[in-house]
Each structure stands twice: as C-alpha cells, then as structure tokens.
Coordinates of C-alpha atoms and ligand atoms in Angstrom, one line a residue:
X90 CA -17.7 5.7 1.8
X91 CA -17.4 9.4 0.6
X92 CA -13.6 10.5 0.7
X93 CA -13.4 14.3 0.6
X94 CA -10.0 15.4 -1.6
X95 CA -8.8 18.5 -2.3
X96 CA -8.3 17.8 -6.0
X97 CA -12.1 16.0 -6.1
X98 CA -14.1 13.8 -4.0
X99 CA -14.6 11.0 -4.6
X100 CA -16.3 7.4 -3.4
X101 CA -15.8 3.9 -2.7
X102 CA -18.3 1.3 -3.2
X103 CA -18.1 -1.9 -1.7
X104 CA -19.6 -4.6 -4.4
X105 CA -20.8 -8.1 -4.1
X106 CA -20.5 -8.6 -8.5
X107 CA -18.5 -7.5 -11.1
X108 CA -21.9 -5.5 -13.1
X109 CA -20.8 -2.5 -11.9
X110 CA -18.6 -2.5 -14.8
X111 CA -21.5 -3.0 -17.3
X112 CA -23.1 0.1 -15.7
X113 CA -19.8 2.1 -16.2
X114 CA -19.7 1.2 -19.6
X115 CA -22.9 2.9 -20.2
X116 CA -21.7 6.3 -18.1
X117 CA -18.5 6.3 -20.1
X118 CA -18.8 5.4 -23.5
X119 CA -15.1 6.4 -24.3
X120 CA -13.5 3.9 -21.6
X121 CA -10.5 1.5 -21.8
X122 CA -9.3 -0.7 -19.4
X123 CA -5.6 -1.4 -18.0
X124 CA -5.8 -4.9 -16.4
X125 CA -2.9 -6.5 -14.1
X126 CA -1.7 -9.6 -16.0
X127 CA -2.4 -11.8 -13.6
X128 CA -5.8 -10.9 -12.2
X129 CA -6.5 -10.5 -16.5
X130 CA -5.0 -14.8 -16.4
X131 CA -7.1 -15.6 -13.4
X132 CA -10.9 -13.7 -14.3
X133 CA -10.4 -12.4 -18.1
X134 CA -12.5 -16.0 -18.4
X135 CA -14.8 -15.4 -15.7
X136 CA -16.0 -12.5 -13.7
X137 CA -13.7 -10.1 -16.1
X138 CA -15.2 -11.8 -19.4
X139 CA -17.7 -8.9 -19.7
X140 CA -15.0 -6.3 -20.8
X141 CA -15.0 -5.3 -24.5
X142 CA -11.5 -6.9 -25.4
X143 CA -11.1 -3.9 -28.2
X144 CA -10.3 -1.6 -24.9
X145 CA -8.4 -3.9 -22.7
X146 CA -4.4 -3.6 -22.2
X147 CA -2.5 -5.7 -20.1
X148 CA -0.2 -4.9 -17.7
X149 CA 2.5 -6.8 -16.4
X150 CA 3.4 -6.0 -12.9
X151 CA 6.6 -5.9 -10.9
X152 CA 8.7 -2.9 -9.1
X153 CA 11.3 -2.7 -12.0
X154 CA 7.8 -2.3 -14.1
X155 CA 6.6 0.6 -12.1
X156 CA 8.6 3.3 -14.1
X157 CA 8.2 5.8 -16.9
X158 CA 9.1 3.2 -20.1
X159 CA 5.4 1.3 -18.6
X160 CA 4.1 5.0 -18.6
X161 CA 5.3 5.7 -22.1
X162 CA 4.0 2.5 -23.2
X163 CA 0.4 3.0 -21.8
X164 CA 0.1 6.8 -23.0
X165 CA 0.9 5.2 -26.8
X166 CA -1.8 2.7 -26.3
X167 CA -4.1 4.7 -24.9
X168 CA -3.9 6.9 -27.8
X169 CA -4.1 4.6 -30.2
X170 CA -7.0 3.7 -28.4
X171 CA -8.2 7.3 -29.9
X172 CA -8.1 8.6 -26.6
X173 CA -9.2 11.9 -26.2
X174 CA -9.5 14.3 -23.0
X175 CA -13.0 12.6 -22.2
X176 CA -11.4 8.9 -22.1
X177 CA -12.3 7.1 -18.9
X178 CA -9.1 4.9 -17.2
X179 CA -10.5 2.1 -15.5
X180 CA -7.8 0.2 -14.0
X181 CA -8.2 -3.0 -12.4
X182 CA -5.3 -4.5 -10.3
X183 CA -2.9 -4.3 -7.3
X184 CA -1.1 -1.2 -6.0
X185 CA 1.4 -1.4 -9.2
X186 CA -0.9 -1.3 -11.5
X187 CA -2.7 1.4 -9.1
X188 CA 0.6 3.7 -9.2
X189 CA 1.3 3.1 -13.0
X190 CA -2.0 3.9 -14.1
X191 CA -2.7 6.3 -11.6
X192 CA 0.5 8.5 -12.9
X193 CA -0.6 8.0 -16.3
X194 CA -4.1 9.4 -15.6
X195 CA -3.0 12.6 -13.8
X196 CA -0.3 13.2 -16.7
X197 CA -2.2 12.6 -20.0
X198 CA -4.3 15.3 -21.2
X199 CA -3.5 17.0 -18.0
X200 CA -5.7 14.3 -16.5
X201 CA -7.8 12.1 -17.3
X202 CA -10.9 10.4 -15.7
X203 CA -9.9 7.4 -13.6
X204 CA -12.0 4.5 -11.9
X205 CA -9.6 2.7 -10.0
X206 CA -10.7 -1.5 -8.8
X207 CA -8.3 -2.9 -6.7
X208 CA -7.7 -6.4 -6.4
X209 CA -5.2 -6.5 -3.4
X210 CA -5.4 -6.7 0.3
X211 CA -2.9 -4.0 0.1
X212 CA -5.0 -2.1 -2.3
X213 CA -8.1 -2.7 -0.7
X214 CA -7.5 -1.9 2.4
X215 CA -5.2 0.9 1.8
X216 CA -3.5 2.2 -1.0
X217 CA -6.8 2.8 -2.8
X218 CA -7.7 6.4 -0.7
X219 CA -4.9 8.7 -0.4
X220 CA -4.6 9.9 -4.4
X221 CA -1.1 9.2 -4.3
X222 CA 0.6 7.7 -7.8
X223 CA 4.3 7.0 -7.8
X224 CA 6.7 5.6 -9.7
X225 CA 10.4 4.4 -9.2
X226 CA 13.1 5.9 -10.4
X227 CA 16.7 4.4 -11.0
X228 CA 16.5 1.9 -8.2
X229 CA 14.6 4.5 -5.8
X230 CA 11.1 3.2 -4.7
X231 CA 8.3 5.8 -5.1
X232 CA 10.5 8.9 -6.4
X233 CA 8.0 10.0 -9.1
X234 CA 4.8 10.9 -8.5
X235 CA 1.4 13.0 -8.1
X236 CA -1.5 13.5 -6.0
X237 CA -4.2 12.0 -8.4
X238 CA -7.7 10.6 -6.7
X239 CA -9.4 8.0 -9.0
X240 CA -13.1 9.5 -9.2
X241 CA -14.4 6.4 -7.8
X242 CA -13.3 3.2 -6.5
X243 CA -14.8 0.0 -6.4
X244 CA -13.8 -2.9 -4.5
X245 CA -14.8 -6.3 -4.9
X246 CA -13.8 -8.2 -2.1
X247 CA -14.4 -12.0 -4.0
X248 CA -10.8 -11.3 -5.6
X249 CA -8.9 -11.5 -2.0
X250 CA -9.5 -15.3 -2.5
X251 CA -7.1 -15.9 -5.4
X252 CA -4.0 -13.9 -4.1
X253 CA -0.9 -15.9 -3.0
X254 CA 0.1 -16.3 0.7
X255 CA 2.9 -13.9 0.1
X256 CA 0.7 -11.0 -1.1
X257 CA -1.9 -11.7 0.9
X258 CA 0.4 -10.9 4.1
X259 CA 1.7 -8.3 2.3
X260 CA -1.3 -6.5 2.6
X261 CA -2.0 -7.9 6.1
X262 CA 0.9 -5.8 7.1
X263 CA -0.6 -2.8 6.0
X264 CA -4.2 -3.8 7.8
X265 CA -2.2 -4.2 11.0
X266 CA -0.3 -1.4 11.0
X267 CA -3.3 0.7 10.5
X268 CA -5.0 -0.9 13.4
X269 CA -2.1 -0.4 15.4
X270 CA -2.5 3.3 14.6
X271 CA -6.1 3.1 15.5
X272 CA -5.3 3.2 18.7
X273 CA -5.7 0.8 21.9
X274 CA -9.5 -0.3 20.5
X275 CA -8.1 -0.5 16.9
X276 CA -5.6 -2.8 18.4
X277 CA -7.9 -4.7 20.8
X278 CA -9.9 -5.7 17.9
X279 CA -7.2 -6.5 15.8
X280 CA -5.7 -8.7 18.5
X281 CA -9.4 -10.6 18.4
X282 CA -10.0 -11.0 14.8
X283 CA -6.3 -11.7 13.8
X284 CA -6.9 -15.5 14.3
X285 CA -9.4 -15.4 11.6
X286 CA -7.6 -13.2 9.8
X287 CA -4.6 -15.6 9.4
X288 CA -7.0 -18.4 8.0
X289 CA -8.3 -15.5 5.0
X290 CA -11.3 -15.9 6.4
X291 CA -13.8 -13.7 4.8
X292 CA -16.7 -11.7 6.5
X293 CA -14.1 -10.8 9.4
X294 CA -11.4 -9.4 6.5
X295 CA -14.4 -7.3 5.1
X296 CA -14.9 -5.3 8.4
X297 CA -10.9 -5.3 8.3
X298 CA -10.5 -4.0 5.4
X299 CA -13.6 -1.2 6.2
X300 CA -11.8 -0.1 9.6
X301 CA -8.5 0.0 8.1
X302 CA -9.3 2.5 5.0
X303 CA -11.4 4.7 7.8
X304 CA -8.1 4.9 10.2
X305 CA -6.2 5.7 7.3
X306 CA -8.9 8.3 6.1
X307 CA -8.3 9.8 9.8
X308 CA -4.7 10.0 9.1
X309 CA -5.3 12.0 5.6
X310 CA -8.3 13.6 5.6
X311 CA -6.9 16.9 7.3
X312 CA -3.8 16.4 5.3
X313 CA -3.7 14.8 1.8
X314 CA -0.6 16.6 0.7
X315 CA 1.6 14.5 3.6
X316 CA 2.6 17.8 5.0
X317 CA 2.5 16.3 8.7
X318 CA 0.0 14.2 10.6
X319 CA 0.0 11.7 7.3
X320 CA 3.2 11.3 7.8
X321 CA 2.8 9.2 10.5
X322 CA 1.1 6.3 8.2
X323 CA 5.1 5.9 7.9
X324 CA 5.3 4.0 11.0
X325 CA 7.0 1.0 10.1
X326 CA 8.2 1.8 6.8
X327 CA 11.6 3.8 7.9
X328 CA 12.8 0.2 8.6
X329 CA 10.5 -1.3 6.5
X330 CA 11.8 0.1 2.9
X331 CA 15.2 -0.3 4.0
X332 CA 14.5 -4.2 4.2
X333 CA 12.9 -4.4 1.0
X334 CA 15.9 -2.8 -0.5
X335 CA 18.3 -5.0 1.2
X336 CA 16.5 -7.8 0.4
X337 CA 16.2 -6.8 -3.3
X338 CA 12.5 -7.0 -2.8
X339 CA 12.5 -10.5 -1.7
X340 CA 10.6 -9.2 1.6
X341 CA 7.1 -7.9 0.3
X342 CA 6.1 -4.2 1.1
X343 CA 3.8 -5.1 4.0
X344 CA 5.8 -7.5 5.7
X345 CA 9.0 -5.8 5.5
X346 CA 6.8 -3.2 7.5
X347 CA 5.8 -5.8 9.8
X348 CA 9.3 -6.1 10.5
X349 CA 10.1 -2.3 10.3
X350 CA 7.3 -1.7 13.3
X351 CA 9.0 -4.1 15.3
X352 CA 12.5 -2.5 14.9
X353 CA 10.8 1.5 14.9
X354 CA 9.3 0.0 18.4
X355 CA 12.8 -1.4 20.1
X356 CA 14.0 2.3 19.3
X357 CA 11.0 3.8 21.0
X358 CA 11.6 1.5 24.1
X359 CA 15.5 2.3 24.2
X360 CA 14.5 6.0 24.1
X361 CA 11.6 5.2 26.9
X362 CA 9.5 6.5 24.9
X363 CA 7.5 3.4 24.9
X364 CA 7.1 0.8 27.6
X365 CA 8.5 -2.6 27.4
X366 CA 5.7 -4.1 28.5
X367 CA 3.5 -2.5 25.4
X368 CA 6.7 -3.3 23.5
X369 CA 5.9 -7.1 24.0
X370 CA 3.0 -7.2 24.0
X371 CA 2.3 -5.6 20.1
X372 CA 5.1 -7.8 19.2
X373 CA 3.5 -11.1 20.7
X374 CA -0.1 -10.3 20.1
X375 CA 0.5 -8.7 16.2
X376 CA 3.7 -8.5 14.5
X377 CA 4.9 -12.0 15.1
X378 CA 1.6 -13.7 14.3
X379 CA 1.4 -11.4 10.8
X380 CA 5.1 -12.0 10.1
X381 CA 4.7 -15.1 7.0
X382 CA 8.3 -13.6 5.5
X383 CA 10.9 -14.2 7.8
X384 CA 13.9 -11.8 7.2
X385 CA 17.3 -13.6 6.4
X386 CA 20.0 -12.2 8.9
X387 CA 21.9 -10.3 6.2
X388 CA 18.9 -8.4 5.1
X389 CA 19.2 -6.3 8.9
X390 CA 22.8 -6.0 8.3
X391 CA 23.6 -2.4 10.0
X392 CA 25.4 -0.8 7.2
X393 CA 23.4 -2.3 4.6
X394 CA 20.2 -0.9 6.5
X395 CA 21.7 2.5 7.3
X396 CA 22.8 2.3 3.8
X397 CA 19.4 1.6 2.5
X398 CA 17.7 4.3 5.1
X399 CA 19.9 7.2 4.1
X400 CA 18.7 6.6 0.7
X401 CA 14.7 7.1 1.6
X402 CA 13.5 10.3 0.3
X403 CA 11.3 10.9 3.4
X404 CA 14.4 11.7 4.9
X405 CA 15.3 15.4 6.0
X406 CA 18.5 17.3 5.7
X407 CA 21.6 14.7 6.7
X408 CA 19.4 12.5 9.9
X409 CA 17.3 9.4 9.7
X410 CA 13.8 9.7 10.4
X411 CA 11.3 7.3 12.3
X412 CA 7.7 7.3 13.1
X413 CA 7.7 5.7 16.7
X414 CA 4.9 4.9 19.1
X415 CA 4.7 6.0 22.5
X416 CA 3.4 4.8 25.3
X417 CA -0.3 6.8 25.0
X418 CA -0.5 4.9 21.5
X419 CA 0.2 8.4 20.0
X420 CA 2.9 8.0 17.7
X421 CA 5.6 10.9 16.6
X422 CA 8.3 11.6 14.2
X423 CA 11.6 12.0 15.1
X424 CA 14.7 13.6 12.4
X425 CA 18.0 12.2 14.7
X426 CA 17.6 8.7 14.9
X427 CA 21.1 7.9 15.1
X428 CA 23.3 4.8 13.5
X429 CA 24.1 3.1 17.0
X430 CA 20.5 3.3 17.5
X431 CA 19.7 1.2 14.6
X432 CA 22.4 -1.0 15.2
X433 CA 21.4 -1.7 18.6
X434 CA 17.6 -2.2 17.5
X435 CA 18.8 -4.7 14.5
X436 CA 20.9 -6.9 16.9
X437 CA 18.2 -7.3 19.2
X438 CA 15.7 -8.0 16.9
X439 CA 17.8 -10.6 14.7
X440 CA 17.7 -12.7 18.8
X441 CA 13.9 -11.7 19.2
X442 CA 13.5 -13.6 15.4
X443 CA 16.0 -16.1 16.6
X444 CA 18.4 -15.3 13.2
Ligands
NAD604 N1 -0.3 4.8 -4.2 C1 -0.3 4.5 -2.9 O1 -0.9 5.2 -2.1 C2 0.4 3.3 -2.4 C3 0.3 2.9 -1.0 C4 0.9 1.7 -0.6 C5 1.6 0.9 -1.5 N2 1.7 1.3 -2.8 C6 2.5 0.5 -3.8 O2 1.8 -0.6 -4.0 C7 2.7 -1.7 -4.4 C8 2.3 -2.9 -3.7 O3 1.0 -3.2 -4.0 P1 0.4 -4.7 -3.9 O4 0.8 -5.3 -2.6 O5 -1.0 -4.6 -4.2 O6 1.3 -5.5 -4.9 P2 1.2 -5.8 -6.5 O7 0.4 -4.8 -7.2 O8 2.6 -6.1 -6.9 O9 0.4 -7.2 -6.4 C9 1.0 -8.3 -5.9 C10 0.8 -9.5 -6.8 O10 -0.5 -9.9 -6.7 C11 -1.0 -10.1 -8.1 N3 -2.5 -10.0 -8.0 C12 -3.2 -8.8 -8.0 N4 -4.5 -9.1 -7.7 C13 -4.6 -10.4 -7.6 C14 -5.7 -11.3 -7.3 N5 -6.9 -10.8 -7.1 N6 -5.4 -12.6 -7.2 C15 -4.2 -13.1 -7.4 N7 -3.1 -12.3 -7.7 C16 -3.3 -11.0 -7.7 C17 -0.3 -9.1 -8.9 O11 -0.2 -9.5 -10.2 C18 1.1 -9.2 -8.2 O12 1.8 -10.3 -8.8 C19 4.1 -1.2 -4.1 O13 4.7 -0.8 -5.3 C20 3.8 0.1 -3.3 O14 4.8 1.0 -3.4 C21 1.1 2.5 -3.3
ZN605 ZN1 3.1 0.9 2.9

C-alpha cells in the first residue's frame, strides 16, 4: 500500500516473517530500535531475537508514559547511541510507543528517519497511516504533537495473536468505526465478518485490517493536516475521550469509542438527523457485539462527561462538537451540541446498556 503524504510518501508492507528486519539492517547501518516492553517480554526470545541488543531500548508503555520526560529520555539514549542525523528509528510497538517515538523522530535533528512496526490491532489497522505523533500533556490526551510519517511501515499480522482481550477490542473499536464510515457496504461486510472477528480469527482480521487503513486513507488522503473532511475520523471519539477520562482510562481508547458512537448516534436520532431504525440497527448489529468493556454508570455521569468534553481540544470557541451520522451514512460535524443534549443521550443509553 503506497500512502501519498505531503511531508513524504511512504509504504506499508504486509509481512508473513520478521526478516524484513535483517534486510533493514543492511539499508541502515546506523539504526536503533525502541521496542514496547511487553511485545520486547513476549518476542525479544523469539521472532525479535534477531535484533542487535547493543541498539535496542525499551519502552515501557502507558498514557502517563506518553509525555515529554519518555521523550527526554529517548533523545539521551539515542544519543548516546552516537546518533547522528542519518540514524534510522525503528520502533516496534503499539500506538504509545507509535506517538512517543514518532514525536521523538520528527524533533531530533529536526527529524530523523523512522520505520515504524506496529504490533496492535489499533496500530495496525489504524493509527499507523495518518503521520500524526502526540503526546499528553498535564492530564490532556494528545495535546503535543506533529505531523511526522514513518518512511515505511511494516506490519506483521502474527503479533495480533498475543494481545489481551482488552486491547484487542480496543482496536476492534477502531476497525468498526472505520467500517461504519465506509459506508452501507463497509458496514454490510462488517456486520458478516464480525462473528469471526469476535473469535480473533485470523485470515478474516487480515482483510479487516486492509479495508479499514484504505477507509481511513479515504478520510486523509485529501487532507492530512485534519483541516476538515479528517475530521470526521472523530465520530465516536467526542463521547469517546470523555469516557476514557471519566473512567481514568479504565475504558480502553477503542471501546470508549464504541460507546461514544452509540451516544454521538442517540443525538443524531433526537436531532432526526438519523433514523431510528438505522439507529438500532448499527447498535444491534455492531456496537453492542464489539462492546467487551462495559461502562460503569458513573463513568456517563452528565457533568462529569460535559466536564470531560469541554476539556477536548478538538473543541471550537465555547460549544461542544460531534461528528454524527445521518441517515445517507454521510456523517457531519456539528459546533452546538448542547448540555441537555448530552444528558438526554447519556440517560438513555445507561437503559439501552441496562446500567
Ligand atoms: N498517532 C495516531 O494517529 C494515533 C491514532 C489512534 C490512537 N493513537 C494513540 O494510540 C494509543 C493506543 O494505542 P494501542 O491501543 O495500540 O495501545 P498501547 O500502545 O497502549 O498497547 C496496548 C497494550 O498492548 C501491549 N502490546 C503491544 N503489542 C502487543 C502484542 N503484540 N502482544 C501483546 N501485547 C502487546 C502494550 O504493551 C500495551 O500494554 C493511545 O495513546 C492513542 O491516543 C494514536
Ligand atoms: Zn481513536
């Protein structure tokens, strides 16, 4: 898959072995590796054992991680690592270690080759095109950050089949919501292959994972800078980062967007925007079946949500923004979603979830 950028094109390479990374040792000499701790615990024995050790850091991985000390930290190691401007980053992880390292690369030296391998569902099937890096910054998610495209990605689908149930939904989340903005044949085939989906089951993620970076690259290919049509990939998260902040990150990114599509879609409906009937029928046929991580009632508490929403940086001026979806499975943004709006949405989603 060729991804055009405005910063540089690059590729991604679907890979049935890890001897791609032999071959990039031999195009970049001068390379060091940043490896998530726990994918470095699971394969550093196995598939990852080919890595010369003398280049490797590790990097723990959490959101309170994903600031500028783990920046800091990295930019000393890397240059004790002598790093100079033709270093190569490869970094091999999830979507933290893709932002942390990511920042890092577009900072040091100005920038920095970077060959990014993500490990995640999340990763794999989305947060690997789109050259955004971000960090957090005092408590706010994704404050920080750059438009930075690796110059190539590779992903290795084999490492889907250690994640945990929680991340694993996490990033199923994200592969739904894609294919719900893929349209009604997006959605169709979403509805046939979630079954398979649920049990992990392999060949059917692959295509999955293919269609879901392809709608994404829809969404950003005319406009990488999130200036307006990307902005729509927000569907879901207006809710959806509220309720991972209410829920002190209890609720993992992709399913607190599972939840957010449901609430962004009870708004649409009250506006009649949407129909009912598509209303239900997303909800029975997608979100419910992808929801692992049911919400605790006081997580869609109204003034902790509004709370949590007027704090989202994607907001504009003093009103709350949502990405809904209308009835023609286009989708729009709206700048005056209002407070009994989300109130009314919460309370009847805590009786849809039965909270
Ligand atoms: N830059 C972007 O465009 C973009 C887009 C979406 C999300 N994000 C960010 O990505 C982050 C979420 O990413 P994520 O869902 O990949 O989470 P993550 O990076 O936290 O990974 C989830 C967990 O899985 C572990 N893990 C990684 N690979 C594994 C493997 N193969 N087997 C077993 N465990 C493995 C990690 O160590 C971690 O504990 C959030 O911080 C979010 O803001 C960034
Ligand atoms: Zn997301």
């Amino acid at each position: 898959m060729k991804i055009h950028s405005n910063i540089k094109d690059y590729t991604v390479s679907f890979v049935n072995d890890t001897d791609f990374l032999l071959r990039l040792e031999d195009r970049f000499p001068e390379q060091c590796y940043v490896v998530d701790e726990n994918v470095w615990q699971l394969y550093g024995d196995g598939c990852l054992c080919i890595l010369d050790t003398k280049d490797l850091i590790i990097q723990s991985v959490n959101e309170e991680q994903k600031d500028l000390l783990s920046v800091q930290r990295l930019y000393d190691l890397l240059m004790k690592c002598a790093a100079k401007r033709n270093l190569t980053l490869v970094s091999i992880g999830g979507g933290i270690a893709q932002d942390i390292t990511g920042f890092v690369a577009s900072t040091l030296y100005r920038g920095i080759n970077w060959v990014y391998i993500p490990t995640t569902l999340l990763a794999q099937a989305d947060s690997c095109i789109g050259s955004k890096t971000s960090l957090n910054y005092k408590g706010s998610k994704n404050l920080i950050g750059t438009f930075y495209p690796p110059s190539e990605v590779f992903i290795y689908p084999n490492f889907l089949n250690t994640l945990l149930d929680i991340d694993y939904f996490s990033g199923l989340g994200e592969v739904v919501k894609l294919h719900i903005l893929g349209g009604i044949l997006k959605i169709q085939e979403c509805i046939t292959s979630l079954p398979a989906m649920l049990k992990r089951d392999p060949v059917v993620l692959l295509q999955a994972v293919h269609t879901s970076l392809a709608i994404k690259y829809g969404y950003i290919a005319e406009d990488e800078f999130d200036l307006g049509r990307r902005n729509l990939l927000n569907y879901g998260h207006c809710f959806g980062h509220a309720l991972e902040a209410t829920s002190n990150f209890e609720i993992p990114h992709g399913q607190a967007v599972v939840v957010g599509m449901l609430l962004a879609n009870i708004v649409a409906r009250n506006r009649g925007i949407l129909s009912e009937q598509q209303q239900t029928f997303i909800s029975d046929e997608i979100l419910f079946p992808s929801l692992l991580v049911m919400p605790k009632k006081e997580y869609l508490d109204t003034d902790a949500v509004i709370n949590a929403m007027k704090k989202d940086k994607k907001r504009t001026g003093e009103s709350l923004a949502l990405i809904m979806m209308h009835s023609s499975f286009d989708f729009s943004r709206v700048n005056d979603l209002t407070p009994q709006e989300v109130s009314m949405a919460l309370s009847e989603s805590k009786k849809i979830l039965s909270l």
